[in-house]
Amino acid sequence: TDFDWGDHNGYKTPAWNEMVVYEMHLGTFNDTAGGGPGNLNKAIERLDYLRLLGINAVQLMPLSEFAWDFSWGYNPAHLFAVESAYGGPQALKEFVKGAHDKGIAVLLDVVYNHLGPSDLDLWRFDGWNQHGKGGIYFYNDRRSKTPWGDTRPDYGRPEVRQFLRDNAMMWLDEFRMDGLRWDSTVNIRTINNGNGGDLSDGWHLMKWINDEINETSPWKISIAEDLQGNAWLTKSTGDGGSGFDAQWAADFVHPLRRAIIARDDASRDCHALS
């Protein structure tokens, strides 16, 4: 069943505005030094550690199949496949169930601003392309450009939008994720990290998927990693926004880092942190 935000084995999960989110890279969270990457089964072994730490939500870094076995995951090659080095789809379902049994929500980092750029079966999928670009799944003009390569999906094509929408809903429905954190939304709504102008197709994609989530699973959260402080990201789609429930605050990390690394209390500015 879906996570109901109630009591789980005596542990009550707080509301979203009380979440303490742990960003987890499965490859290094519980790995063996000098060996292969960590995996979902190894991560399950440390869920009690997270509870004792005070964590009540885990954000998994991207785990769609990527090139090689060692990666942060921001180079997704096959969006619908769970990285084999992490254990595959059944291991992911077991991890989510194990976390839910302990009252820990599970969020997933998804990458829709670019694909690959390597190991892409979608590249020139049917042999066609223009201007040396990627073909039917990708923009074939200047809109293809991202900081990670010319592999931005063509949000203007209904088939490509459906492909990405189906991927988002798969994580939420089949794998029972409690929410999605969208990587670099600034590179969905603009060209070339904001330096190449607005991309209306990207805005429409985000609105469409968030509307679908709110209609089918309104208790699940959508977070934008935009880091530009754009208020329209978290406005409702009815008001012209893109419908995200939250976005990461770009400036929070700086006062937090200064407070953590200060050698003594006199050097800590907790008012700035607050």
CSV table of C-alpha atoms in Angstrom, one decimal, residues 251-260 269 272-273:
chain,number,residue,atom,x,y,z
A,251,ASP,CA,21.3,30.1,-0.1
A,252,PHE,CA,20.7,27.7,2.8
A,253,VAL,CA,23.8,25.8,2.4
A,254,HIS,CA,26.1,28.7,3.1
A,255,PRO,CA,25.1,29.8,6.6
A,256,LEU,CA,24.7,26.1,7.4
A,257,ARG,CA,28.3,25.3,6.3
A,258,ARG,CA,29.7,28.2,8.2
A,259,ALA,CA,27.9,27.1,11.4
A,260,ILE,CA,29.2,23.6,11.1
A,269,ASP,CA,26.0,32.9,13.7
A,272,ALA,CA,22.0,33.9,10.2
A,273,LEU,CA,21.2,30.1,10.1
